[in-house]
Short mmCIF file of N, CA and C in Angstrom, two decimals:
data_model
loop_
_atom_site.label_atom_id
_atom_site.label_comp_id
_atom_site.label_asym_id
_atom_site.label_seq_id
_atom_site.Cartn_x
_atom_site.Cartn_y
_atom_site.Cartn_z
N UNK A 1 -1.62 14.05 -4.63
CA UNK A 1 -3.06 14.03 -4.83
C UNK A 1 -3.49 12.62 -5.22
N UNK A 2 -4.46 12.25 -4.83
CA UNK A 2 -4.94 10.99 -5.16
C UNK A 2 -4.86 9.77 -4.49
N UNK A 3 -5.12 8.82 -4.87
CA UNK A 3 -5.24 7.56 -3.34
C UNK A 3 -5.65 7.33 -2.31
N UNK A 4 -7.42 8.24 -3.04
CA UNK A 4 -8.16 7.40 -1.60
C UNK A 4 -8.56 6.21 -1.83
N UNK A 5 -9.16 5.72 -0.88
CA UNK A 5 -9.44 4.23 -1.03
C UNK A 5 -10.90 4.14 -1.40
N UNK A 6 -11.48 3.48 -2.58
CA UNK A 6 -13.04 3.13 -2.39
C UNK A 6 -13.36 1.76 -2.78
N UNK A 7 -14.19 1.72 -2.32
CA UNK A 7 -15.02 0.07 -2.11
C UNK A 7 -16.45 0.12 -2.27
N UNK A 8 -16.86 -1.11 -2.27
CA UNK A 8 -18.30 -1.17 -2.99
C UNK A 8 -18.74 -2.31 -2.00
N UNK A 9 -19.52 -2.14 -0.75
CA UNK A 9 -19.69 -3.88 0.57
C UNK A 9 -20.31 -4.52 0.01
N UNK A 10 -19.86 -5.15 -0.08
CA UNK A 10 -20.38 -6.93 -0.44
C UNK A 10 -21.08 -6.67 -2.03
N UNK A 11 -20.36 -6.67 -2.69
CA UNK A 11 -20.72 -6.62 -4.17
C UNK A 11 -20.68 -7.80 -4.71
N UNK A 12 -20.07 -9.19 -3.81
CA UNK A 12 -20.04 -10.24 -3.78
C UNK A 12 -20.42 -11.19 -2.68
N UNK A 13 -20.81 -12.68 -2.77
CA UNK A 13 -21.06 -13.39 -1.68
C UNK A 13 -21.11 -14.19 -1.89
N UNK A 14 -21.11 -15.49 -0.89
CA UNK A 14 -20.86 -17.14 -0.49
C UNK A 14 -21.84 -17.05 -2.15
N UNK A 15 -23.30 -17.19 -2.21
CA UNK A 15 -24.08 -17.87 -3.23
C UNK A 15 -24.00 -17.07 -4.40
N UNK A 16 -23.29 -15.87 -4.73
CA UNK A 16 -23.07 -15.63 -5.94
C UNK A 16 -21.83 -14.53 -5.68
N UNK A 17 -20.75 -15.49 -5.88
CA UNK A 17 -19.41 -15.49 -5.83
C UNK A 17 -18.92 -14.47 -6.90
N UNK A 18 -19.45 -14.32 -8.27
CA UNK A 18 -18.96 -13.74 -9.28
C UNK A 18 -19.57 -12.21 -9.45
N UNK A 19 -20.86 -12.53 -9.26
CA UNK A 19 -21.79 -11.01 -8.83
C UNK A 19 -21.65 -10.13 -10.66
N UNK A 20 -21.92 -10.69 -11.32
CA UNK A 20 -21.13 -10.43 -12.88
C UNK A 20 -22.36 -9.05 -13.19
N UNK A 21 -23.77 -9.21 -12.67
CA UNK A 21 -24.42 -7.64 -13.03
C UNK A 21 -24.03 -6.51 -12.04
N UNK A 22 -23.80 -7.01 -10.95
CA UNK A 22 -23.52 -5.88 -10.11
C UNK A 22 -21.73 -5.61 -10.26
N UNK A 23 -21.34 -6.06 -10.73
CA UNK A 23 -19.47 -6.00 -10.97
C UNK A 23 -19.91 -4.67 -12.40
N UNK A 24 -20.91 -5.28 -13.45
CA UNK A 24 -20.69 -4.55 -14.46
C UNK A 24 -21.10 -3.28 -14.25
N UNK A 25 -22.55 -3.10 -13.50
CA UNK A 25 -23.13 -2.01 -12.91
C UNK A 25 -21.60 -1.00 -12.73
N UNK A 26 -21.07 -1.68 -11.78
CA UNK A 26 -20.17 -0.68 -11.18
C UNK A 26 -18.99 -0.25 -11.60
N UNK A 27 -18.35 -1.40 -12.77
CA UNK A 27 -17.25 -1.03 -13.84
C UNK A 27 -17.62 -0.12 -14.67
N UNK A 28 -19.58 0.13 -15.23
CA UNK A 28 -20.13 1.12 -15.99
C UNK A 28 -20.37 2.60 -15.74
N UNK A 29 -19.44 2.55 -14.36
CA UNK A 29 -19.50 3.94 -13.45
C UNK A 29 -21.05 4.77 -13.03
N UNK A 30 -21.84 3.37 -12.38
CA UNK A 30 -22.23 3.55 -11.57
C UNK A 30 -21.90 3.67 -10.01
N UNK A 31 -22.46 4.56 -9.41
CA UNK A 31 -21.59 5.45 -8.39
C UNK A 31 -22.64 4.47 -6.71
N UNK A 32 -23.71 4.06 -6.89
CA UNK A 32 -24.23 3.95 -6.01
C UNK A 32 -23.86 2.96 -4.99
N UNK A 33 -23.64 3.34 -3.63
CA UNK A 33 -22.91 2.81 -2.53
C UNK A 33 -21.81 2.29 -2.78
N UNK A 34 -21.08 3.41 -3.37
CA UNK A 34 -19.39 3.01 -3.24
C UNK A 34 -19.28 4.21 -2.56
N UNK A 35 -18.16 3.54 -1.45
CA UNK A 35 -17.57 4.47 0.10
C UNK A 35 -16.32 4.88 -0.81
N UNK A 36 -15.66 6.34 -0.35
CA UNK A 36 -14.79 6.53 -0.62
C UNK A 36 -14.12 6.87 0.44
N UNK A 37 -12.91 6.81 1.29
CA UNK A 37 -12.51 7.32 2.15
C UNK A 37 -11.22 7.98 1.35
N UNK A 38 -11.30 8.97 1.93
CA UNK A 38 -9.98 10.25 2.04
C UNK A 38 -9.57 10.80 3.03
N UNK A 39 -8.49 10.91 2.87
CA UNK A 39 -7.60 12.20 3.60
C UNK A 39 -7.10 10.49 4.79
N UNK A 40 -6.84 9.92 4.42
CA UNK A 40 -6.32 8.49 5.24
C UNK A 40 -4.67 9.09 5.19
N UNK A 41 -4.38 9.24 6.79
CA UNK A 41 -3.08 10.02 6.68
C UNK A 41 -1.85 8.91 6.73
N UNK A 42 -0.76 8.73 6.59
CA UNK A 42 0.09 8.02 6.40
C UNK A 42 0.46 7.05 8.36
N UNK A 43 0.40 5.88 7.88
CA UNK A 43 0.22 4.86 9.17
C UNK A 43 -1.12 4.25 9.56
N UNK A 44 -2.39 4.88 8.88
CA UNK A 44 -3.08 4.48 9.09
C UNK A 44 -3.45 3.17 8.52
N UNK A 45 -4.26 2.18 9.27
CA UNK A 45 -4.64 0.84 8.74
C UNK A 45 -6.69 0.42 8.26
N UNK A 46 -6.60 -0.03 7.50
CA UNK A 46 -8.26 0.05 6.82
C UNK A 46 -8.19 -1.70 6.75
N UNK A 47 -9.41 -2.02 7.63
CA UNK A 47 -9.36 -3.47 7.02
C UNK A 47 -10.62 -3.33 6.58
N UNK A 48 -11.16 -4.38 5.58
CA UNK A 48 -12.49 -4.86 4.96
C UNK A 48 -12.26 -6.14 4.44
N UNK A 49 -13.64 -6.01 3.93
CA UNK A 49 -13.31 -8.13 3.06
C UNK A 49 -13.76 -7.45 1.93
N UNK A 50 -12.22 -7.60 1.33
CA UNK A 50 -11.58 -7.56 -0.26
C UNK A 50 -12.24 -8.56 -0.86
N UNK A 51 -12.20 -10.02 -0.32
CA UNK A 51 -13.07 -10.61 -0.99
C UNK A 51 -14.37 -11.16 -1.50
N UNK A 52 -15.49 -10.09 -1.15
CA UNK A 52 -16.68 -9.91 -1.08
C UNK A 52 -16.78 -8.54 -1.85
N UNK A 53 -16.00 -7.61 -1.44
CA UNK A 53 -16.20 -6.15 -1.80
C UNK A 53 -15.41 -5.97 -2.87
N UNK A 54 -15.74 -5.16 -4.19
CA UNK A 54 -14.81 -5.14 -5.63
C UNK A 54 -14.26 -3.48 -4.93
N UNK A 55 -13.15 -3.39 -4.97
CA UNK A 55 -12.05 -2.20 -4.43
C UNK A 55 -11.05 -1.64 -5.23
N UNK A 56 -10.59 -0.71 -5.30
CA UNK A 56 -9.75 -0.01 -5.85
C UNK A 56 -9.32 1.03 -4.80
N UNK A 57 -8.02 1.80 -5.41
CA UNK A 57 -7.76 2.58 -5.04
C UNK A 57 -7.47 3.98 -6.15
N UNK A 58 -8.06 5.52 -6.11
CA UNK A 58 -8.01 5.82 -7.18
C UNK A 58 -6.68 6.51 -7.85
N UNK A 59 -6.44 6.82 -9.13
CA UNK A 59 -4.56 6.88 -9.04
C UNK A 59 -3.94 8.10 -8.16
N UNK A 60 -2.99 7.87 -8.35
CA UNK A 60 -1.85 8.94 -7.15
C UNK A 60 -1.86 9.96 -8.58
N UNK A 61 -1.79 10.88 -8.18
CA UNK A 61 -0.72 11.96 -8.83
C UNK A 61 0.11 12.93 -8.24
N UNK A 62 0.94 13.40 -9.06
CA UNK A 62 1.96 14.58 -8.12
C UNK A 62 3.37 13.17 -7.44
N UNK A 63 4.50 14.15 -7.31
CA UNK A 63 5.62 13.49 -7.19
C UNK A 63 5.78 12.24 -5.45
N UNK A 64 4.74 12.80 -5.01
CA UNK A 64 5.13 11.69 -3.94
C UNK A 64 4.08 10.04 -3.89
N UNK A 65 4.88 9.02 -4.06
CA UNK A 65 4.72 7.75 -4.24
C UNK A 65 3.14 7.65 -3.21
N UNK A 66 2.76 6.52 -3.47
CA UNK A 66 1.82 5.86 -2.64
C UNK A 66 2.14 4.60 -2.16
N UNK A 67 2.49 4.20 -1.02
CA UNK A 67 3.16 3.25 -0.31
C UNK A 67 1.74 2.05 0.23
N UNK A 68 1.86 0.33 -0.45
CA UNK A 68 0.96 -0.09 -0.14
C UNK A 68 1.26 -1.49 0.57
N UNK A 69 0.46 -1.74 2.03
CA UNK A 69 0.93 -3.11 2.38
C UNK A 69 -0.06 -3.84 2.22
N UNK A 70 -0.42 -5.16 1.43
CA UNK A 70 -1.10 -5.40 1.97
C UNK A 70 -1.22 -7.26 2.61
N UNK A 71 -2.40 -7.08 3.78
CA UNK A 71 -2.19 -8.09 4.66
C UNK A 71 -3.13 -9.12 4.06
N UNK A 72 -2.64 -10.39 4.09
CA UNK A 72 -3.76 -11.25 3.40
C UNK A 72 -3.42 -12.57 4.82
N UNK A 73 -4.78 -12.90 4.82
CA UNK A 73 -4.57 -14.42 5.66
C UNK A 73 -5.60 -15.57 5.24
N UNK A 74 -4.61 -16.65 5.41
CA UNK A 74 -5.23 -18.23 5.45
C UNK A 74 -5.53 -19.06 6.78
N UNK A 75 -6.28 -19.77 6.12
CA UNK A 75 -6.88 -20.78 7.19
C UNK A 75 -5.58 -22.13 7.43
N UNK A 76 -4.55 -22.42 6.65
CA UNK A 76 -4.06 -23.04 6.63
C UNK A 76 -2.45 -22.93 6.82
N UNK A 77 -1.87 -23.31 7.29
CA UNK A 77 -0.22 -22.80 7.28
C UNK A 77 0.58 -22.66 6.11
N UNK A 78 1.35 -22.31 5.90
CA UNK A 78 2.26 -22.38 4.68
C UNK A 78 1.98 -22.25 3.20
N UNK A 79 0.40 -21.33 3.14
CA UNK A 79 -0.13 -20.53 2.23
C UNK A 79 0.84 -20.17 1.36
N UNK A 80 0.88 -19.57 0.14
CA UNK A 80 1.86 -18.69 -0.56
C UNK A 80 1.26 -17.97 -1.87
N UNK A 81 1.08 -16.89 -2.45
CA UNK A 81 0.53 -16.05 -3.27
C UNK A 81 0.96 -17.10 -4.61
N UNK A 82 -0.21 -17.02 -5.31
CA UNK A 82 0.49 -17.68 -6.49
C UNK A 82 1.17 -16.56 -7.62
N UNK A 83 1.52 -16.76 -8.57
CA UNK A 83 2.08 -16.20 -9.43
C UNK A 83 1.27 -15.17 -10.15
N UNK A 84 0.17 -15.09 -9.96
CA UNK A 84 -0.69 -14.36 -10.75
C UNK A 84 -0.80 -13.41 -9.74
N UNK A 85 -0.76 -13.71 -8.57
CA UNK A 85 -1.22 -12.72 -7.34
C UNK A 85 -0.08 -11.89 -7.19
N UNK A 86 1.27 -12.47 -7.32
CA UNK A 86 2.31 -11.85 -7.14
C UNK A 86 2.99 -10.61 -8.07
N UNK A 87 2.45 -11.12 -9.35
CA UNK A 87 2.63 -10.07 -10.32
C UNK A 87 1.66 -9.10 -10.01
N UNK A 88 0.06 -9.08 -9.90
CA UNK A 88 -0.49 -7.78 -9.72
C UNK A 88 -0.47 -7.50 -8.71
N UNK A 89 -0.08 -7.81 -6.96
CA UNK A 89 0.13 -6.81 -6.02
C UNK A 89 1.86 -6.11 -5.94
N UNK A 90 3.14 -7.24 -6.70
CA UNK A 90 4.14 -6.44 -6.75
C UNK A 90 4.65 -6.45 -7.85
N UNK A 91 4.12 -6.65 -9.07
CA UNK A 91 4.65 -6.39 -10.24
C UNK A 91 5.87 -7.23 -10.70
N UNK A 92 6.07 -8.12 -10.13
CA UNK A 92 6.98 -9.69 -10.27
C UNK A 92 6.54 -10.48 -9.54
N UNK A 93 7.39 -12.35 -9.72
CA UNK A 93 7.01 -13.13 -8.94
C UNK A 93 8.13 -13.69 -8.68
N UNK A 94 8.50 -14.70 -7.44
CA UNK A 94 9.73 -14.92 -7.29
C UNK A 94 10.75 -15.80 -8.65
N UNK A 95 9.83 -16.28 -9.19
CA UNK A 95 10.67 -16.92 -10.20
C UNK A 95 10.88 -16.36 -12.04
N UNK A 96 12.29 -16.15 -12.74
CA UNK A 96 12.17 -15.31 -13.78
C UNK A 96 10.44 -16.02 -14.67
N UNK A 97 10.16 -15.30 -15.17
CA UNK A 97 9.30 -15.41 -16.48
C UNK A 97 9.79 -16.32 -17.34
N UNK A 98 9.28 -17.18 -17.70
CA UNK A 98 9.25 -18.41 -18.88
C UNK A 98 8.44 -17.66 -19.78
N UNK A 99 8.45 -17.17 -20.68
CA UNK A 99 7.49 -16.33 -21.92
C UNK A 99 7.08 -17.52 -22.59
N UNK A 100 6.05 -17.75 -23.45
CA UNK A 100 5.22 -18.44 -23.95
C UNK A 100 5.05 -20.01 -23.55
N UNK A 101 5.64 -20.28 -22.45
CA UNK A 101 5.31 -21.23 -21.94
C UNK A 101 4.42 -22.23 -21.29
N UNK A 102 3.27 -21.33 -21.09
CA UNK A 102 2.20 -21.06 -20.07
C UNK A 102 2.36 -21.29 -18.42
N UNK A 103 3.38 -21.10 -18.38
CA UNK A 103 4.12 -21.28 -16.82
C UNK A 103 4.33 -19.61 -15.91
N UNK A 104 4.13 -19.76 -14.99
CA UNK A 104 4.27 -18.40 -14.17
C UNK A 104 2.64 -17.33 -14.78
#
């Protein structure tokens, strides 16, 4: 149970990048024009712009996992997730943790 996908279009944009009343609006569980899609059966693919739109997915429950890929692209070659990105889409980054270091 659980893990549909919802999104909120363009809750962000080029001239106001941060969108900080409409972000709070919608962290305050306001509901208005957020899409929810369900019943997204396994293989299926959803693209949008993540980075315009504030997204979630809502939690899984019950014993079977929720399996997530996701595709990101640059304008430039030899891109690479930084460390901050790497910990919240896989929960590590390639290099151990330095603790109070301010590194990683």
């Amino acid at each position: 149970c659980g893990g549909d996908f919802e999104y909120h279009r363009n809750t962000r944009s080029d001239s106001d990048p941060w969108s900080f009343a409409s972000v709070q609006r919608l962290l305050s569980g306001e509901r208005d024009g957020v899409i929810r899609v369900s019943n997204v059966g396994p293989g299926s693919l959803l693209f949008f712009n993540g980075r315009h739109s504030l997204h979630r997915v809502v939690p899984v429950v019950g014993p079977r996992p929720r399996i997530n890929a996701i595709l990101t692209y640059e304008t430039l070659p030899g891109q690479k997730l930084n460390a901050t990105s790497l910990r919240t889409f896989f929960g590590r980054t390639l290099e151990p943790e330095v603790h109070g270091s301010g590194r990683n």
